[in-house]
mmCIF file of C-alpha atoms and ligand atoms in Angstrom:
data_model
loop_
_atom_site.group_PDB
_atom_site.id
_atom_site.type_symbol
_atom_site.label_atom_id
_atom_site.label_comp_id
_atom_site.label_asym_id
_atom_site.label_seq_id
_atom_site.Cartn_x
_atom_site.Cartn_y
_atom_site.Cartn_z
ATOM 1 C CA UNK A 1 104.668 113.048 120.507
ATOM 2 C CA UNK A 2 103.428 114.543 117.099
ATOM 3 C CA UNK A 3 106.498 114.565 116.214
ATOM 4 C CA UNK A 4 107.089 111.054 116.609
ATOM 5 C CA UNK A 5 103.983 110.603 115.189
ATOM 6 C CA UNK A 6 105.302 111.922 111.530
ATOM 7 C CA UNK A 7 107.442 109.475 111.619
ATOM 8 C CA UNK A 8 104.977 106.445 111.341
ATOM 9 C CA UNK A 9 106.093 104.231 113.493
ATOM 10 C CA UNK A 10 104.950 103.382 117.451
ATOM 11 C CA UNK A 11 108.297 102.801 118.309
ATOM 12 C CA UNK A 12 109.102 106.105 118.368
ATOM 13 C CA UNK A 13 106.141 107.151 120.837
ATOM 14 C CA UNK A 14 106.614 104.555 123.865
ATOM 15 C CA UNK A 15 109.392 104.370 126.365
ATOM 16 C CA UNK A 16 110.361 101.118 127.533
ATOM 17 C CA UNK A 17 111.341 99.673 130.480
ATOM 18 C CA UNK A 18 115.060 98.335 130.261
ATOM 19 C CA UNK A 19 113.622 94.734 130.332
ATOM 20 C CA UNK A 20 111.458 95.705 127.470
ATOM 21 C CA UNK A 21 114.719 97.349 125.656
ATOM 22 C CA UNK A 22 116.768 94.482 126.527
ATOM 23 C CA UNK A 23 114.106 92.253 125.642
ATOM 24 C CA UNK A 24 113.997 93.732 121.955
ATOM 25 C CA UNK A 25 117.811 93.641 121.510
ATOM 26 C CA UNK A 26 118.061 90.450 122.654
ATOM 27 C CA UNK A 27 115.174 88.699 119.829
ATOM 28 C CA UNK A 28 116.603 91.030 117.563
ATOM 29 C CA UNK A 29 120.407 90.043 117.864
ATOM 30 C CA UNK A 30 119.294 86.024 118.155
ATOM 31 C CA UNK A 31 117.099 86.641 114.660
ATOM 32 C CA UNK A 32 120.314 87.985 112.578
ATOM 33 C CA UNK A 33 122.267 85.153 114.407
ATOM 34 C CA UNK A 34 119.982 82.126 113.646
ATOM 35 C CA UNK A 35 120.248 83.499 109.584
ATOM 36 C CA UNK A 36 123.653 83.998 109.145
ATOM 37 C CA UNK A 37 124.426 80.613 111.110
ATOM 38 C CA UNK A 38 122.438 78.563 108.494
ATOM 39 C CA UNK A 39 124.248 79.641 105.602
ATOM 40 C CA UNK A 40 126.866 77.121 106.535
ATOM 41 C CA UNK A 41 124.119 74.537 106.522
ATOM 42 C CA UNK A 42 122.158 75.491 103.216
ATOM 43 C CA UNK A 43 125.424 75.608 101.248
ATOM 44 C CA UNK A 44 126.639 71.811 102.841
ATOM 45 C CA UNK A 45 123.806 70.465 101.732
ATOM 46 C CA UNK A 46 123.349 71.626 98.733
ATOM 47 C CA UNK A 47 126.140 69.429 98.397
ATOM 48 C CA UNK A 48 124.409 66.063 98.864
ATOM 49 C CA UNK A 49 122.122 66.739 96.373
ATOM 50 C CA UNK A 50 121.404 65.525 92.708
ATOM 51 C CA UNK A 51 122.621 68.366 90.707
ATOM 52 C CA UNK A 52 118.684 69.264 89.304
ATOM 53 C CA UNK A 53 117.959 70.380 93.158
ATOM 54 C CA UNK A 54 121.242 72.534 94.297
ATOM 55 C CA UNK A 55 119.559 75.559 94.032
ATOM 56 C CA UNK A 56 117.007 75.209 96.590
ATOM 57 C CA UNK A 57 119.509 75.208 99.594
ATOM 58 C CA UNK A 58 121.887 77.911 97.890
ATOM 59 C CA UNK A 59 118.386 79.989 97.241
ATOM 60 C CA UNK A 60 118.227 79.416 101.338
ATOM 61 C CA UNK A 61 121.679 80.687 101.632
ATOM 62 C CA UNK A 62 120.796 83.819 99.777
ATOM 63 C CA UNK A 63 117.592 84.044 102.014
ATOM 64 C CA UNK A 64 119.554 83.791 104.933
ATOM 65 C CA UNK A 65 122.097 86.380 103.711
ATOM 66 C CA UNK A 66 119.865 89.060 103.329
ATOM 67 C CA UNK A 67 117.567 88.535 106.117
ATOM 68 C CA UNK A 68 120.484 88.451 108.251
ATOM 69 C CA UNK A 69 121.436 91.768 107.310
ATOM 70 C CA UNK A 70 118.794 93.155 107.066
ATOM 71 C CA UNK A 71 117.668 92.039 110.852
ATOM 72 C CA UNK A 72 121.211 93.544 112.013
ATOM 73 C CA UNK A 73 120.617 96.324 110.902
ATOM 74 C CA UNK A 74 116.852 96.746 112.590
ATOM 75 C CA UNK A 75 118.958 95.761 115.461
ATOM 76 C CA UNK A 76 121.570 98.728 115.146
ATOM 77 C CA UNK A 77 118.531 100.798 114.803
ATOM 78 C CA UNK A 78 117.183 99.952 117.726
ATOM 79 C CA UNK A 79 120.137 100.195 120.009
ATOM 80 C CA UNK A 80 121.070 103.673 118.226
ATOM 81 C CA UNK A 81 116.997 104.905 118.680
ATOM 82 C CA UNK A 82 116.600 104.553 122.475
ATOM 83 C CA UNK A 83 118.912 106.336 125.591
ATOM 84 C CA UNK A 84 118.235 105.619 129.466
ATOM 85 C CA UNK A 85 116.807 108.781 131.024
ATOM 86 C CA UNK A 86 117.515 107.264 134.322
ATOM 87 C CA UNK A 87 114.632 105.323 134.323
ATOM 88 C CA UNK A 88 113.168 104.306 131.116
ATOM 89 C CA UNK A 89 114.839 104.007 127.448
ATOM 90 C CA UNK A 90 113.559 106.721 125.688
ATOM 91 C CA UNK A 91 112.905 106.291 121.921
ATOM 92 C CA UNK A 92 114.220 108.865 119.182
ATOM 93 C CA UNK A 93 117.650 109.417 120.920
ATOM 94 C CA UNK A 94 120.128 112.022 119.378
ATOM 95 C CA UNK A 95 117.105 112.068 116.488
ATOM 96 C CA UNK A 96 117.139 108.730 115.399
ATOM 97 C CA UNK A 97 113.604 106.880 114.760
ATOM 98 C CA UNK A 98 113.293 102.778 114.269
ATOM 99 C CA UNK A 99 111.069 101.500 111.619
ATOM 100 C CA UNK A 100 109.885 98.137 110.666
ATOM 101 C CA UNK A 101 109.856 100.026 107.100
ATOM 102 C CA UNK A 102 113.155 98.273 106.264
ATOM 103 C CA UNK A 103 111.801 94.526 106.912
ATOM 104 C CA UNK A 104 109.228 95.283 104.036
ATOM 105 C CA UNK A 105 112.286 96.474 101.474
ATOM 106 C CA UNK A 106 113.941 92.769 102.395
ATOM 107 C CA UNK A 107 110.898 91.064 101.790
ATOM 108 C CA UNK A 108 110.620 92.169 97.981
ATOM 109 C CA UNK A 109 113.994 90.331 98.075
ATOM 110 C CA UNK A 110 113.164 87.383 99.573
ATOM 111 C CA UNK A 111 109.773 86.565 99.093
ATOM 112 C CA UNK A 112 109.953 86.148 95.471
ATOM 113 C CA UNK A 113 113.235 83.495 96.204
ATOM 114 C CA UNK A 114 111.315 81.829 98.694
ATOM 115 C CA UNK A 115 108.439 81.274 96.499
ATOM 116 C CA UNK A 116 110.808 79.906 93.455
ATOM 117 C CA UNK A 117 112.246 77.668 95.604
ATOM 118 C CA UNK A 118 108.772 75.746 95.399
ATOM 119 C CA UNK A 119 108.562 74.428 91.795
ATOM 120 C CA UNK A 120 111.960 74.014 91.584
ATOM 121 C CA UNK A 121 112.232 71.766 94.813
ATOM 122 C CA UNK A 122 109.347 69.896 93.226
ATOM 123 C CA UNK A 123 111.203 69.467 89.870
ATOM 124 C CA UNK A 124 108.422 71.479 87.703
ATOM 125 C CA UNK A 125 109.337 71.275 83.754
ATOM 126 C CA UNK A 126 111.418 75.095 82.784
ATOM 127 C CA UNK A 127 108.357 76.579 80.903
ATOM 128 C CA UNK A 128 106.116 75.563 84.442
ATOM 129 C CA UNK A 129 108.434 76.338 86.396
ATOM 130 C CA UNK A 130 108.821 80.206 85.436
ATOM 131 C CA UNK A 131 105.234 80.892 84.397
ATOM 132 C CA UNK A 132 104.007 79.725 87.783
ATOM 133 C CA UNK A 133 107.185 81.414 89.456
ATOM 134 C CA UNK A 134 106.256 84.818 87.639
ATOM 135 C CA UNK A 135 102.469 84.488 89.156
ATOM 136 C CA UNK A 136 103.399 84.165 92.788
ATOM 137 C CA UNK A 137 105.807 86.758 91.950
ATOM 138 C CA UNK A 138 103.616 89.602 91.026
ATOM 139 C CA UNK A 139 101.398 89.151 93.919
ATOM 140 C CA UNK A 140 103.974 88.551 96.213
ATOM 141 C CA UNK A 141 105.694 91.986 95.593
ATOM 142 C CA UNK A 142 101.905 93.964 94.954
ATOM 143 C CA UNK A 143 101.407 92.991 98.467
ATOM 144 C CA UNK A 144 104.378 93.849 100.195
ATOM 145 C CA UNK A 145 104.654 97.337 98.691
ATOM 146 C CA UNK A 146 100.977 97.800 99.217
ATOM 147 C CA UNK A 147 101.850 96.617 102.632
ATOM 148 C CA UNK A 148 104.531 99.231 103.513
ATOM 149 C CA UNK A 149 102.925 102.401 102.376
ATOM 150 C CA UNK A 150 100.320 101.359 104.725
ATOM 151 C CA UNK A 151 102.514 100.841 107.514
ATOM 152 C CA UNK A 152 103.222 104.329 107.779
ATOM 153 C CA UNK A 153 99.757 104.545 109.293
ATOM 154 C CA UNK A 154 99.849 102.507 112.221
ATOM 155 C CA UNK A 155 101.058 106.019 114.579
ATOM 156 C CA UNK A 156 97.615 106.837 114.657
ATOM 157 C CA UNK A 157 95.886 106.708 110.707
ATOM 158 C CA UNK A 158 93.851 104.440 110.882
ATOM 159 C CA UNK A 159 92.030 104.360 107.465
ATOM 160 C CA UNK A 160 95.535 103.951 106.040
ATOM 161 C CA UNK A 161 96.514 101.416 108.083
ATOM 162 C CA UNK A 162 93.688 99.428 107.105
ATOM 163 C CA UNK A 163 92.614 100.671 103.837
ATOM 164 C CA UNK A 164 96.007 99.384 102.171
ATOM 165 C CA UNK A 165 95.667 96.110 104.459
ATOM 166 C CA UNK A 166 92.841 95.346 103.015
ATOM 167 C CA UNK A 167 94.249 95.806 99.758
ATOM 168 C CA UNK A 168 97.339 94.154 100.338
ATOM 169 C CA UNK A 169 95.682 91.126 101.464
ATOM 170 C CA UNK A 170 93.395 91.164 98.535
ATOM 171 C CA UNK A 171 96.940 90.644 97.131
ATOM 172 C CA UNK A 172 97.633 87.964 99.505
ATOM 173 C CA UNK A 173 94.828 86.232 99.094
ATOM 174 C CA UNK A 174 96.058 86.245 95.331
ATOM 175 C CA UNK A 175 99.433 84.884 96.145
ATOM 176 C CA UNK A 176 97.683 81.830 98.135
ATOM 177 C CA UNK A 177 95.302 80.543 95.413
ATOM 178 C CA UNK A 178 98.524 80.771 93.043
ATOM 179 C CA UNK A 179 100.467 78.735 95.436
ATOM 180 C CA UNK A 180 97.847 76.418 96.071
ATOM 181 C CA UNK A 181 98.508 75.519 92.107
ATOM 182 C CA UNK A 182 101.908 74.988 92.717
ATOM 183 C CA UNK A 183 101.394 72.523 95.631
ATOM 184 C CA UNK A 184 98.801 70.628 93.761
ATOM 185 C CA UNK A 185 101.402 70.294 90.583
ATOM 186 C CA UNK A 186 103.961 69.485 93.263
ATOM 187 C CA UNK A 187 102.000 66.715 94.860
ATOM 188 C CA UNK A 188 101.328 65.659 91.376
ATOM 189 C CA UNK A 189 104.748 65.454 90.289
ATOM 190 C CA UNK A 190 106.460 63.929 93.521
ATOM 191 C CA UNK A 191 107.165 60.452 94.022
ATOM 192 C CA UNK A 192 104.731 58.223 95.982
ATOM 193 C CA UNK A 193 106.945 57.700 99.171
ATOM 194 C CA UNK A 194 106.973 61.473 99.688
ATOM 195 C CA UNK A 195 103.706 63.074 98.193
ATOM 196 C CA UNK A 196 102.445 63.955 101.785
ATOM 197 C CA UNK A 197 105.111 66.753 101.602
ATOM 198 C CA UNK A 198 103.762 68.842 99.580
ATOM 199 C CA UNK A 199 100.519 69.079 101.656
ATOM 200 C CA UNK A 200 101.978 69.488 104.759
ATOM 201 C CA UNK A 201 104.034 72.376 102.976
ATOM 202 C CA UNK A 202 101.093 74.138 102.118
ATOM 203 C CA UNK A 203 99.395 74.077 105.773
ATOM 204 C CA UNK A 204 102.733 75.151 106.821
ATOM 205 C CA UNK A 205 102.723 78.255 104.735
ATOM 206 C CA UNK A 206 99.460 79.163 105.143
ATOM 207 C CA UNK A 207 100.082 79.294 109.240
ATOM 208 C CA UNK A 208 103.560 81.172 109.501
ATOM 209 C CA UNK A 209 103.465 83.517 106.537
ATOM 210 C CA UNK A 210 99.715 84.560 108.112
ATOM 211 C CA UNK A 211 101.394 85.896 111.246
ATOM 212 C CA UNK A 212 102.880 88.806 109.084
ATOM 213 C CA UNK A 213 99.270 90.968 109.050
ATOM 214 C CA UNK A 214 99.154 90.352 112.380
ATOM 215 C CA UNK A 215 102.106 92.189 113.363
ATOM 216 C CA UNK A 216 100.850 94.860 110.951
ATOM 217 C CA UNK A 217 97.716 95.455 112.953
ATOM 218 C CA UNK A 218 98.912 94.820 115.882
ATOM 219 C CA UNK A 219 99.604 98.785 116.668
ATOM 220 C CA UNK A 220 95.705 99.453 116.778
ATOM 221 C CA UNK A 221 95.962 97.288 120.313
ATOM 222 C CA UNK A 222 97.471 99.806 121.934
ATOM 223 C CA UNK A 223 100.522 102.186 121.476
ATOM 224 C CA UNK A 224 102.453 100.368 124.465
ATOM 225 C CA UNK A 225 105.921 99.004 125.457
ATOM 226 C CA UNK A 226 104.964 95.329 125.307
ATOM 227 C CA UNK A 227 103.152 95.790 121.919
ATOM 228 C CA UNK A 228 106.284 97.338 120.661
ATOM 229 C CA UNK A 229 108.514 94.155 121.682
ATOM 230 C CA UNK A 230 105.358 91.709 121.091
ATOM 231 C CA UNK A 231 105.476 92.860 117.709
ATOM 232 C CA UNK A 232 109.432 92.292 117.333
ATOM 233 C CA UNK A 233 108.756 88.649 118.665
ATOM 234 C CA UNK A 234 105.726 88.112 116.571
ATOM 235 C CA UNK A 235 108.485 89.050 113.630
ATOM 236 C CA UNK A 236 110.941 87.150 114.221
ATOM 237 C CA UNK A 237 108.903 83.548 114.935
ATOM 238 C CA UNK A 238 107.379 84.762 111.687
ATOM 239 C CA UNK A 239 111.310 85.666 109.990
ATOM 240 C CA UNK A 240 112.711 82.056 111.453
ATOM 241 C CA UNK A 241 109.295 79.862 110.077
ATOM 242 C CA UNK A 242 109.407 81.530 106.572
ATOM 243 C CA UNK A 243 112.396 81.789 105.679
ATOM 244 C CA UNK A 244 114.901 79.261 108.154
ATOM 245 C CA UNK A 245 112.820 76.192 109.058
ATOM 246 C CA UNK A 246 111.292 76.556 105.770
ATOM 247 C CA UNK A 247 114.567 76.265 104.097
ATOM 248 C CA UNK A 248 115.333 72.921 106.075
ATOM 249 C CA UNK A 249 111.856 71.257 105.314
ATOM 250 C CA UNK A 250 112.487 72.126 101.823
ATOM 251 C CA UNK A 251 116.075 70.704 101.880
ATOM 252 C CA UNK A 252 114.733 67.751 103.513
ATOM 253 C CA UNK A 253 112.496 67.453 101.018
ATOM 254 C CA UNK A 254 114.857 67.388 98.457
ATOM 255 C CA UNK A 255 117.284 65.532 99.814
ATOM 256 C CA UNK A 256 114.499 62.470 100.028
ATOM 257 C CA UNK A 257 113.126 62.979 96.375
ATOM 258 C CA UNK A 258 117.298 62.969 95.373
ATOM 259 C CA UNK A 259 117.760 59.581 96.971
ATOM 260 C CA UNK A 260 114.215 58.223 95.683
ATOM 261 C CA UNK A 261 115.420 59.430 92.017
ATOM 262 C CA UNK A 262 118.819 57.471 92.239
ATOM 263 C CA UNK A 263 121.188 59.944 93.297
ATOM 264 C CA UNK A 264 123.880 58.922 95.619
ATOM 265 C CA UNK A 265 126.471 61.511 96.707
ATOM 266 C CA UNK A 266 130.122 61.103 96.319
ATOM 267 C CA UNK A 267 131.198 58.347 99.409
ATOM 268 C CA UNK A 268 133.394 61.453 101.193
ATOM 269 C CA UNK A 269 130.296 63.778 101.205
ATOM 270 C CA UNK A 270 128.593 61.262 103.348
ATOM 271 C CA UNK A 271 131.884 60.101 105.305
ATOM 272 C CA UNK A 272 131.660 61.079 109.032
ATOM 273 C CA UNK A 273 134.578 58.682 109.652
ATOM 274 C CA UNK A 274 137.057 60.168 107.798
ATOM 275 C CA UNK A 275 137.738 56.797 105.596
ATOM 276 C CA UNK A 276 137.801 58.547 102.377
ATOM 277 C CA UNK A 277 140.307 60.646 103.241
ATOM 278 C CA UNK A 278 142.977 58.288 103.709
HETATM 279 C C1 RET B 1 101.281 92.818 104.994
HETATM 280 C C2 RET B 1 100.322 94.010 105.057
HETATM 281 C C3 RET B 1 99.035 93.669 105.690
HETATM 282 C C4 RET B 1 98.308 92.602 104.920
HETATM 283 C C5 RET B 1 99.189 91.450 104.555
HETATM 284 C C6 RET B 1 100.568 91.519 104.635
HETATM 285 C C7 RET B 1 101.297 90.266 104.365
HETATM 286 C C8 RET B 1 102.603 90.047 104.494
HETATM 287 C C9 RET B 1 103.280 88.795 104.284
HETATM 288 C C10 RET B 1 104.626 88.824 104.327
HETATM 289 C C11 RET B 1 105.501 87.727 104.175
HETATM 290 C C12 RET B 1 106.796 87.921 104.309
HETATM 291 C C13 RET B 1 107.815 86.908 104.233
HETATM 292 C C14 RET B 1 109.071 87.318 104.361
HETATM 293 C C15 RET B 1 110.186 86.458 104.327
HETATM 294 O O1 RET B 1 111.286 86.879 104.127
HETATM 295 C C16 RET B 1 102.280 93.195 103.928
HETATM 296 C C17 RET B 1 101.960 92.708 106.348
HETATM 297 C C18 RET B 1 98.478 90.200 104.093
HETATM 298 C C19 RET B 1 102.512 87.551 104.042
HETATM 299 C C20 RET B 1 107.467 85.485 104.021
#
């Protein structure tokens, strides 16, 4: 066990039960599933859209691309890190530890593309557009690497844990009064029919990318086997709001403000019949 504990993570300390292990694969595998399945559906829409709003879908792509990854990987770990004993799955088999360490990495990836994609779904003039992207930005990535050093605490430090949670979400807190900007310069600058987007946008954020310091603290409830796989669940509802149902409100969104503005995609884009093609 102090072994394990080096390691900084509470995966490596608790056995499961195989419903527990299975459990884990199983949100795990669906996770990488959901993110690579939706790159089909960012890149066909990005299709319908006036040319000025492309990106936003394609930045989903990207989003989903390296989540995806990212979560099969976590997965591999996992099935690699535990062996049956004959009655429970045992954690650091043939020396291999999990850690959440990696989710943080992917995060200074796609946190800063899912906060771009804001101004530029709500059409936000270049010089705007990248002096408010560049603000989220900086916060964004101060509190995710703030975020995983202190992670490395949650096997039993405490006043790491929390010290450099408290910073981080000093950080966070940051991030959130620079979004708010963004929202009110989006509701500003959206047309009448679909100002109420924005708003609901921000409420939205504010309740899914909140569950992430939950999972981080989450360890100081106990080192257990239903913490370990609550925590994995608590991730992924967290990985599908932020970065996959986020994508399709935002591509919604855009789609709407594209057809307010004028734009009308090419008849065989829309075409279910087949028509055009003939
Ligand atoms: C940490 C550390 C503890 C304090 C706070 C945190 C916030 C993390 C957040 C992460 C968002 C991640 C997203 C990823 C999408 O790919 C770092 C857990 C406040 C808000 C949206």
């Amino acid at each position: 066990a102090e072994v394990a504990e080096l390691t900084g993570s509470i995966e490596n300390l608790v056995p499961l039960t195989a419903g527990q292990y299975t459990t884990g694969s199983l949100i795990l595998m669906v996770s990488y599933g959901a993110h690579f399945a939706f790159i089909l559906y960012f890149l066909m829409v990005s299709q319908q859209l006036a040319p000025r709003y492309r990106l936003v879908p394609i930045m989903s792509a990207l989003v989903m691309a390296s989540a995806g990854l990212s979560l099969m990987r976590e997965f591999s770990l996992w099935e690699a890190s535990y062996a049956f004993d004959g009655a429970m799955y045992a954690p650091m088999a043939d020396g291999n530890t999990f850690t959440n360490a990696f989710r943080y990495g992917n995060w200074t990836i796609t946190v800063p593309i899912l906060l771009t994609q804001l101004p530029i779904a709500f059409a936000l003039a270049r010089p705007e557009l990248h002096k408010r992207s560049l603000r989220m930005i900086i916060p964004g990535v101060l509190m995710i690497w703030t975020g995983l050093y202190g992670q490395f605490g949650e096997t039993g430090d405490w006043s790491r844990l929390n010290i450099w949670g408290v910073i981080s979400t000093v950080f966070f807190v940051w991030l959130i009064v620079e979004v708010r900007g963004v929202i009110t310069a989006g509701i500003a600058n959206s047309p009448a029919e679909i100002a109420a987007w924005p708003k609901n946008i921000w409420w939205y954020f504010l309740a899914t990318w909140g569950l992430y310091p939950i999972a981080y603290a989450l360890p100081q409830l106990g080192f257990t086997g239903d913490i370990v796989v609550g925590r994995q669940l608590l991730f992924s509802i967290a990985d599908i709001s932020t970065k996959l149902v986020f994508g399709i409100i935002l591509s919604r969104y855009v789609l709407r403000r594209s057809a307010l503005e004028g734009y009308a995609p090419a008849a065989e884009a829309l075409d279910t019949t087949g028509a055009a093609s003939k």
